[in-house]
PDB file of C-alpha atoms in Angstrom:
ATOM      1  CA  MET J 291      42.100  28.639 125.182  1.00 64.00           C
ATOM      2  CA  VAL J 292      44.343  28.702 121.981  1.00 64.00           C
ATOM      3  CA  GLU J 293      44.672  25.231 121.996  1.00 71.00           C
ATOM      4  CA  ASP J 294      40.954  24.879 122.307  1.00 72.00           C
ATOM      5  CA  GLU J 295      40.281  27.147 119.411  1.00 70.00           C
ATOM      6  CA  LEU J 296      42.996  25.366 117.094  1.00 70.00           C
ATOM      7  CA  ALA J 297      41.674  22.431 117.727  1.00 73.00           C
ATOM      8  CA  LEU J 298      38.349  23.757 116.531  1.00 73.00           C
ATOM      9  CA  LEU J 299      39.318  25.179 113.721  1.00 71.00           C
ATOM     10  CA  GLU J 300      41.000  21.658 113.058  1.00 74.00           C
ATOM     11  CA  LYS J 301      38.163  20.265 113.763  1.00 74.00           C
ATOM     12  CA  ASN J 302      35.767  22.320 111.171  1.00 76.00           C
ATOM     13  CA  ILE J 303      38.740  21.751 108.798  1.00 76.00           C
ATOM     14  CA  ASN J 304      38.467  17.957 108.835  1.00 77.00           C
ATOM     15  CA  GLU J 305      34.390  18.215 108.909  1.00 76.00           C
ATOM     16  CA  PHE J 306      35.076  20.311 105.542  1.00 73.00           C
ATOM     17  CA  TRP J 307      37.615  17.789 103.800  1.00 72.00           C
ATOM     18  CA  ASN J 308      35.235  15.428 104.666  1.00 76.00           C
ATOM     19  CA  LYS J 309      32.187  17.036 103.157  1.00 76.00           C
ATOM     20  CA  PHE J 310      34.209  18.157 100.357  1.00 69.00           C
ATOM     21  CA  LYS J 311      35.313  14.259  99.534  1.00 71.00           C
ATOM     22  CA  SER J 312      32.165  13.563  99.714  1.00 73.00           C
ATOM     23  CA  ASN J 313      30.762  15.640  97.404  1.00 72.00           C
ATOM     24  CA  VAL J 314      33.504  15.371  95.379  1.00 65.00           C
ATOM     25  CA  ASN J 315      32.742  11.734  95.496  1.00 69.00           C
ATOM     26  CA  ASP J 316      29.309  11.808  95.005  1.00 68.00           C
ATOM     27  CA  THR J 317      29.999  14.323  92.134  1.00 70.00           C
ATOM     28  CA  TYR J 318      32.602  11.801  90.533  1.00 66.00           C
ATOM     29  CA  CYS J 319      29.829   9.094  90.997  1.00 70.00           C
ATOM     30  CA  GLN J 320      26.875  11.326  89.108  1.00 69.00           C
ATOM     31  CA  MET J 321      29.291  12.064  86.312  1.00 72.00           C
ATOM     32  CA  ALA J 322      30.548   8.531  86.058  1.00 69.00           C
ATOM     33  CA  VAL J 323      26.434   7.855  85.565  1.00 67.00           C
ATOM     34  CA  LEU J 324      25.999  10.555  83.271  1.00 69.00           C
ATOM     35  CA  ARG J 325      29.262   9.843  81.376  1.00 72.00           C
ATOM     36  CA  ASP J 326      27.617   5.925  80.648  1.00 71.00           C
ATOM     37  CA  THR J 327      24.361   6.791  80.440  1.00 75.00           C
ATOM     38  CA  TYR J 328      25.684   9.227  77.275  1.00 69.00           C
ATOM     39  CA  LYS J 329      27.722   6.529  76.349  1.00 74.00           C
ATOM     40  CA  ASP J 330      24.487   4.440  76.225  1.00 71.00           C
ATOM     41  CA  ASN J 331      22.369   6.800  74.789  1.00 71.00           C
ATOM     42  CA  ASN J 332      24.842   7.689  72.121  1.00 71.00           C
ATOM     43  CA  LYS J 333      25.203   4.152  71.289  1.00 75.00           C
ATOM     44  CA  ALA J 334      21.594   3.839  70.663  1.00 74.00           C
ATOM     45  CA  PHE J 335      21.323   7.080  68.958  1.00 69.00           C
ATOM     46  CA  ALA J 336      23.865   5.739  66.885  1.00 73.00           C
ATOM     47  CA  GLU J 337      22.492   2.634  66.200  1.00 77.00           C
ATOM     48  CA  LYS J 338      19.040   4.370  65.414  1.00 78.00           C
ATOM     49  CA  LEU J 339      20.929   6.558  62.935  1.00 73.00           C
ATOM     50  CA  SER J 340      22.863   3.962  61.460  1.00 77.00           C
ATOM     51  CA  VAL J 341      19.395   1.778  60.818  1.00 77.00           C
ATOM     52  CA  LYS J 342      17.811   5.348  59.688  1.00 78.00           C
ATOM     53  CA  LEU J 343      20.582   6.080  57.012  1.00 75.00           C
ATOM     54  CA  LYS J 344      20.419   2.408  55.509  1.00 78.00           C
ATOM     55  CA  GLU J 345      16.652   2.964  55.704  1.00 77.00           C
ATOM     56  CA  GLU J 346      17.044   5.863  53.742  1.00 76.00           C
ATOM     57  CA  GLU J 347      19.947   4.638  51.461  1.00 78.00           C
ATOM     58  CA  ARG J 348      17.308   1.832  50.640  1.00 80.00           C
ATOM     59  CA  MET J 349      14.773   4.246  50.057  1.00 80.00           C
ATOM     60  CA  VAL J 350      17.509   6.002  47.457  1.00 73.00           C
ATOM     61  CA  GLN J 351      18.096   2.777  45.789  1.00 80.00           C
ATOM     62  CA  MET J 352      14.436   2.257  45.059  1.00 80.00           C
ATOM     63  CA  TYR J 353      13.927   5.708  43.942  1.00 74.00           C
ATOM     64  CA  LEU J 354      16.838   5.198  41.760  1.00 78.00           C
ATOM     65  CA  GLU J 355      15.578   1.834  40.625  1.00 79.00           C
ATOM     66  CA  TYR J 356      12.038   3.181  39.952  1.00 73.00           C
ATOM     67  CA  GLN J 357      13.457   5.985  37.798  1.00 80.00           C
ATOM     68  CA  ASN J 358      15.276   3.786  36.117  1.00 81.00           C
ATOM     69  CA  GLN J 359      12.181   1.742  35.209  1.00 81.00           C
ATOM     70  CA  ILE J 360      10.141   4.855  34.545  1.00 80.00           C
ATOM     71  CA  CYS J 361      13.357   6.055  32.127  1.00 81.00           C
ATOM     72  CA  LYS J 362      12.557   2.148  30.121  1.00 84.00           C
ATOM     73  CA  GLN J 363       9.038   2.475  30.174  1.00 82.00           C
ATOM     74  CA  ASN J 364       9.118   5.859  28.631  1.00 83.00           C
ATOM     75  CA  LYS J 365      11.834   4.873  26.112  1.00 85.00           C
ATOM     76  CA  LEU J 366       9.602   1.460  25.175  1.00 83.00           C
ATOM     77  CA  ILE J 367       6.528   3.559  24.820  1.00 85.00           C
ATOM     78  CA  GLN J 368       8.092   6.528  22.409  1.00 86.00           C
ATOM     79  CA  GLU J 369       9.420   3.568  20.675  1.00 83.00           C
ATOM     80  CA  LYS J 370       6.224   2.109  20.546  1.00 84.00           C
ATOM     81  CA  LYS J 371       4.842   5.592  19.492  1.00 84.00           C
ATOM     82  CA  ASP J 372       7.486   5.969  16.522  1.00 84.00           C
ATOM     83  CA  THR J 373       6.472   2.031  15.619  1.00 85.00           C
ATOM     84  CA  LEU J 374       2.568   3.271  15.450  1.00 82.00           C
ATOM     85  CA  LEU J 375       3.288   6.472  13.633  1.00 84.00           C
ATOM     86  CA  LYS J 376       5.372   4.167  10.962  1.00 85.00           C
ATOM     87  CA  LEU J 377       2.346   1.975  10.677  1.00 83.00           C
ATOM     88  CA  LEU J 378      -0.089   4.851  10.243  1.00 82.00           C
ATOM     89  CA  VAL J 379       1.908   6.347   7.616  1.00 83.00           C
ATOM     90  CA  GLU J 380       2.142   2.948   5.832  1.00 83.00           C
ATOM     91  CA  VAL J 381      -1.814   2.246   5.865  1.00 80.00           C
ATOM     92  CA  ASP J 382      -2.247   5.888   4.867  1.00 78.00           C
ATOM     93  CA  GLY J 383       0.170   5.067   1.506  1.00 79.00           C
ATOM     94  CA  LYS J 384      -1.536   1.958   1.095  1.00 80.00           C
ATOM     95  CA  LYS J 385      -5.244   3.509   1.574  1.00 80.00           C
ATOM     96  CA  GLN J 386      -4.010   6.134  -1.086  1.00 83.00           C
ATOM     97  CA  ASN J 387      -2.908   3.253  -3.427  1.00 81.00           C
ATOM     98  CA  LEU J 388      -5.876   1.227  -3.172  1.00 80.00           C
ATOM     99  CA  GLU J 389      -7.810   4.320  -3.618  1.00 81.00           C
ATOM    100  CA  ALA J 390      -5.694   4.703  -6.746  1.00 83.00           C
ATOM    101  CA  LEU J 391      -6.260   0.994  -7.923  1.00 82.00           C
ATOM    102  CA  THR J 392      -9.583   1.407  -7.237  1.00 82.00           C
ATOM    103  CA  ALA J 393      -9.814   4.462  -9.493  1.00 81.00           C
ATOM    104  CA  ASN J 394      -7.513   2.708 -12.214  1.00 83.00           C
ATOM    105  CA  ILE J 395      -9.928  -0.584 -11.946  1.00 86.00           C
ATOM    106  CA  GLN J 396     -12.905   1.660 -12.198  1.00 85.00           C
ATOM    107  CA  ASP J 397     -11.522   3.399 -15.503  1.00 83.00           C
ATOM    108  CA  LEU J 398     -10.373   0.011 -16.949  1.00 84.00           C
ATOM    109  CA  LYS J 399     -13.943  -1.470 -16.156  1.00 84.00           C
ATOM    110  CA  GLU J 400     -15.278   1.650 -18.000  1.00 83.00           C
ATOM    111  CA  GLU J 401     -13.082   1.056 -21.007  1.00 83.00           C
ATOM    112  CA  TYR J 402     -13.742  -2.297 -21.136  1.00 82.00           C
ATOM    113  CA  ALA J 403     -17.428  -1.440 -21.436  1.00 82.00           C
ATOM    114  CA  ARG J 404     -16.931   0.875 -23.963  1.00 84.00           C
ATOM    115  CA  LYS J 405     -14.532  -1.761 -25.945  1.00 81.00           C
ATOM    116  CA  THR J 406     -17.346  -4.050 -25.471  1.00 79.00           C
ATOM    117  CA  GLU J 407     -20.081  -1.539 -27.013  1.00 79.00           C
ATOM    118  CA  THR J 408     -17.656  -0.496 -29.552  1.00 76.00           C
ATOM    119  CA  ILE J 409     -17.077  -4.400 -30.045  1.00 73.00           C
ATOM    120  CA  SER J 410     -20.776  -4.855 -30.306  1.00 76.00           C
ATOM    121  CA  THR J 411     -21.576  -2.312 -32.234  1.00 77.00           C
ATOM    122  CA  ALA J 412     -18.991  -3.396 -34.710  1.00 68.00           C
ATOM    123  CA  LYS J 413     -20.236  -6.818 -34.600  1.00 71.00           C
ATOM    124  CA  LYS J 414     -24.009  -6.038 -35.171  1.00 76.00           C
ATOM    125  CA  ALA J 415     -22.351  -3.835 -38.009  1.00 69.00           C
ATOM    126  CA  SER J 416     -20.745  -6.648 -39.470  1.00 65.00           C
ATOM    127  CA  GLU J 417     -23.334  -8.924 -38.864  1.00 70.00           C
ATOM    128  CA  GLU J 418     -25.607  -6.184 -41.019  1.00 73.00           C
ATOM    129  CA  ARG J 419     -23.268  -6.314 -43.977  1.00 67.00           C
ATOM    130  CA  LEU J 420     -22.788 -10.108 -43.689  1.00 65.00           C
ATOM    131  CA  GLN J 421     -26.507 -10.165 -44.173  1.00 71.00           C
ATOM    132  CA  GLN J 422     -26.526  -7.764 -46.813  1.00 69.00           C
ATOM    133  CA  LEU J 423     -23.832  -9.566 -48.713  1.00 65.00           C
ATOM    134  CA  GLN J 424     -25.576 -13.142 -48.346  1.00 67.00           C
ATOM    135  CA  LYS J 425     -28.644 -11.184 -49.898  1.00 69.00           C
ATOM    136  CA  SER J 426     -26.852 -10.040 -52.678  1.00 62.00           C
ATOM    137  CA  VAL J 427     -25.027 -13.264 -53.342  1.00 62.00           C
ATOM    138  CA  ASP J 428     -28.372 -14.996 -53.472  1.00 66.00           C
ATOM    139  CA  VAL J 429     -29.099 -12.734 -55.944  1.00 64.00           C
ATOM    140  CA  PHE J 430     -26.437 -12.835 -57.995  1.00 61.00           C
ATOM    141  CA  LYS J 431     -25.173 -16.506 -57.757  1.00 66.00           C
ATOM    142  CA  ASP J 432     -27.412 -17.900 -60.007  1.00 63.00           C
ATOM    143  CA  ARG J 433     -27.318 -14.980 -63.095  1.00 65.00           C
ATOM    144  CA  LEU J 434     -24.092 -13.893 -62.900  1.00 63.00           C
ATOM    145  CA  GLY J 435     -22.154 -17.351 -61.899  1.00 76.00           C
ATOM    146  CA  LEU J 436     -21.176 -16.207 -58.722  1.00 86.00           C
ATOM    147  CA  GLU J 437     -19.122 -18.298 -55.931  1.00 88.00           C
ATOM    148  CA  ILE J 438     -18.046 -16.765 -52.712  1.00 86.00           C
ATOM    149  CA  ARG J 439     -15.942 -18.930 -50.363  1.00 88.00           C
ATOM    150  CA  LYS J 440     -14.443 -18.434 -46.808  1.00 87.00           C
ATOM    151  CA  ILE J 441     -10.607 -18.059 -46.964  1.00 87.00           C
ATOM    152  CA  TYR J 442      -7.917 -17.131 -44.490  1.00 83.00           C
ATOM    153  CA  GLY J 443      -8.247 -14.240 -42.291  1.00 75.00           C
ATOM    154  CA  ASP J 444     -11.870 -13.851 -42.363  1.00 79.00           C
ATOM    155  CA  LYS J 445     -11.717 -12.804 -46.219  1.00 88.00           C
ATOM    156  CA  LEU J 446     -14.284 -13.723 -48.583  1.00 90.00           C
ATOM    157  CA  GLN J 447     -13.488 -14.779 -52.085  1.00 92.00           C
ATOM    158  CA  PHE J 448     -15.720 -13.595 -54.839  1.00 93.00           C
ATOM    159  CA  ILE J 449     -15.450 -16.135 -58.046  1.00 92.00           C
ATOM    160  CA  PHE J 450     -17.359 -15.307 -61.519  1.00 93.00           C
ATOM    161  CA  THR J 451     -17.766 -17.487 -64.055  1.00 92.00           C
ATOM    162  CA  ASN J 452     -19.739 -17.284 -67.652  1.00 90.00           C
ATOM    163  CA  ILE J 453     -17.575 -13.875 -68.448  1.00 90.00           C
ATOM    164  CA  ASP J 454     -15.636 -15.152 -71.061  1.00 89.00           C
ATOM    165  CA  PRO J 455     -17.646 -16.973 -73.984  1.00 89.00           C
ATOM    166  CA  LYS J 456     -14.554 -18.848 -75.192  1.00 90.00           C
ATOM    167  CA  HIS J 457     -13.968 -20.133 -71.649  1.00 90.00           C
ATOM    168  CA  PRO J 458     -17.316 -19.854 -69.692  1.00 89.00           C
ATOM    169  CA  ASP J 459     -15.899 -21.450 -66.809  1.00 90.00           C
ATOM    170  CA  SER J 460     -12.466 -19.311 -66.425  1.00 92.00           C
ATOM    171  CA  PRO J 461     -12.431 -17.749 -63.165  1.00 93.00           C
ATOM    172  CA  PHE J 462     -12.673 -13.864 -62.437  1.00 94.00           C
ATOM    173  CA  MET J 463     -12.190 -13.300 -58.855  1.00 93.00           C
ATOM    174  CA  PHE J 464     -11.050 -10.733 -56.118  1.00 95.00           C
ATOM    175  CA  CYS J 465     -11.023 -11.315 -52.102  1.00 93.00           C
ATOM    176  CA  LEU J 466     -13.085  -8.460 -49.766  1.00 92.00           C
ATOM    177  CA  HIS J 467     -12.642  -8.359 -46.211  1.00 90.00           C
ATOM    178  CA  LEU J 468     -13.424  -5.274 -43.407  1.00 88.00           C
ATOM    179  CA  ASN J 469     -10.229  -3.397 -42.134  1.00 88.00           C
ATOM    180  CA  GLU J 470      -9.965  -2.235 -38.622  1.00 86.00           C
ATOM    181  CA  ALA J 471     -11.570   0.899 -39.548  1.00 86.00           C
ATOM    182  CA  ARG J 472     -14.479  -1.718 -40.205  1.00 86.00           C
ATOM    183  CA  ASP J 473     -14.580  -0.350 -44.364  1.00 89.00           C
ATOM    184  CA  TYR J 474     -14.753  -2.889 -47.075  1.00 90.00           C
ATOM    185  CA  GLU J 475     -11.223  -3.532 -48.610  1.00 92.00           C
ATOM    186  CA  VAL J 476     -10.567  -5.159 -51.967  1.00 92.00           C
ATOM    187  CA  SER J 477      -7.633  -7.223 -52.425  1.00 92.00           C
ATOM    188  CA  ASP J 478      -6.335 -10.375 -54.687  1.00 92.00           C
ATOM    189  CA  CYS J 479      -7.889  -9.192 -57.745  1.00 93.00           C
ATOM    190  CA  ALA J 480      -7.092 -11.826 -60.704  1.00 93.00           C
ATOM    191  CA  PRO J 481      -7.070 -10.564 -63.621  1.00 94.00           C
ATOM    192  CA  HIS J 482      -6.004  -6.890 -62.107  1.00 93.00           C
ATOM    193  CA  LEU J 483      -8.328  -4.314 -62.707  1.00 92.00           C
ATOM    194  CA  GLU J 484      -7.113  -0.399 -63.134  1.00 93.00           C
ATOM    195  CA  CYS J 485     -10.419   0.586 -61.675  1.00 93.00           C
ATOM    196  CA  LEU J 486     -10.233  -1.586 -58.713  1.00 93.00           C
ATOM    197  CA  ALA J 487      -9.332   1.282 -56.306  1.00 93.00           C
ATOM    198  CA  GLU J 488     -12.282   3.157 -57.499  1.00 95.00           C
ATOM    199  CA  LEU J 489     -15.010   0.586 -56.997  1.00 94.00           C
ATOM    200  CA  GLN J 490     -13.470  -0.103 -53.719  1.00 94.00           C
ATOM    201  CA  GLU J 491     -14.050   3.746 -52.881  1.00 95.00           C
ATOM    202  CA  ASN J 492     -17.695   3.831 -54.095  1.00 94.00           C
ATOM    203  CA  LEU J 493     -18.614   0.979 -52.018  1.00 93.00           C
ATOM    204  CA  ARG J 494     -17.413   2.365 -48.940  1.00 93.00           C
ATOM    205  CA  LYS J 495     -19.463   5.513 -49.729  1.00 94.00           C
ATOM    206  CA  THR J 496     -22.254   4.351 -50.837  1.00 93.00           C
ATOM    207  CA  GLN J 497     -22.372   1.042 -48.894  1.00 89.00           C
ATOM    208  CA  ASN J 498     -24.472  -0.648 -52.012  1.00 90.00           C
ATOM    209  CA  PHE J 499     -22.927  -3.869 -52.351  1.00 87.00           C
ATOM    210  CA  SER J 500     -25.009  -5.292 -55.257  1.00 85.00           C
ATOM    211  CA  ALA J 501     -24.069  -2.386 -57.407  1.00 91.00           C
ATOM    212  CA  PHE J 502     -20.682  -2.970 -56.619  1.00 93.00           C
ATOM    213  CA  LEU J 503     -20.584  -6.505 -57.769  1.00 90.00           C
ATOM    214  CA  ALA J 504     -22.403  -5.897 -60.965  1.00 90.00           C
ATOM    215  CA  ASN J 505     -19.494  -3.328 -61.493  1.00 93.00           C
ATOM    216  CA  VAL J 506     -17.111  -5.533 -60.805  1.00 93.00           C
ATOM    217  CA  ARG J 507     -18.122  -8.329 -63.249  1.00 92.00           C
ATOM    218  CA  LYS J 508     -19.042  -5.258 -65.583  1.00 93.00           C
ATOM    219  CA  ALA J 509     -14.992  -4.471 -65.263  1.00 94.00           C
ATOM    220  CA  PHE J 510     -14.595  -8.123 -66.107  1.00 94.00           C
ATOM    221  CA  THR J 511     -16.542  -8.192 -68.830  1.00 93.00           C
ATOM    222  CA  THR J 512     -15.143  -5.037 -70.830  1.00 93.00           C
ATOM    223  CA  MET J 513     -11.605  -6.703 -70.207  1.00 91.00           C
ATOM    224  CA  VAL J 514     -12.573  -9.727 -71.870  1.00 90.00           C
ATOM    225  CA  TYR J 515     -14.075  -8.051 -74.922  1.00 88.00           C
ATOM    226  CA  ASN J 516     -11.596  -5.541 -75.221  1.00 80.00           C
TER     227      ASN J 516
END
């Protein structure tokens, strides 16, 4: 009886051990499979992670290069803006200079027009005086033995003869011209007349050239007879 129980107990123990060993083997196999699967999955994940990291590293590098290009472009744009501002300042300065030059040219034109008008007026006055002189010459040439010569410096030389009865061909002369103020100016009188300055002043006041010539001849004549 006891032996039977012991045999049954041993049988049960053997069955339990066999089942336990079988379960342990199965569990070990499952664990090995899981371990291999984990390794494979971990390797695949590591590879994917490596690819992902490389891709992200490439993206970061591209971003940095893009930022660098943007900085260069911004610097170039700023340089061009500075250059443009300098050009605008130069253009504005040249525009002001041009306006000033235009104003100066206009002033010069106006001044030239005024001077031209003044010269034209003076020329007209000179021509009128020359005409008056010519008329006086025509009047006195034959009557007073007067000869007129044009000499250096736009001067006219007046030569009287028939003054000295003893020497009718002896010349009595003076020169006449218009000064910068367009007034009559007498010079080079021979022989010298003390009243010449007074006669010149009267001529400037009266503009009566005929009377002036008559008074000069009278002064020469008075000198001869005195």
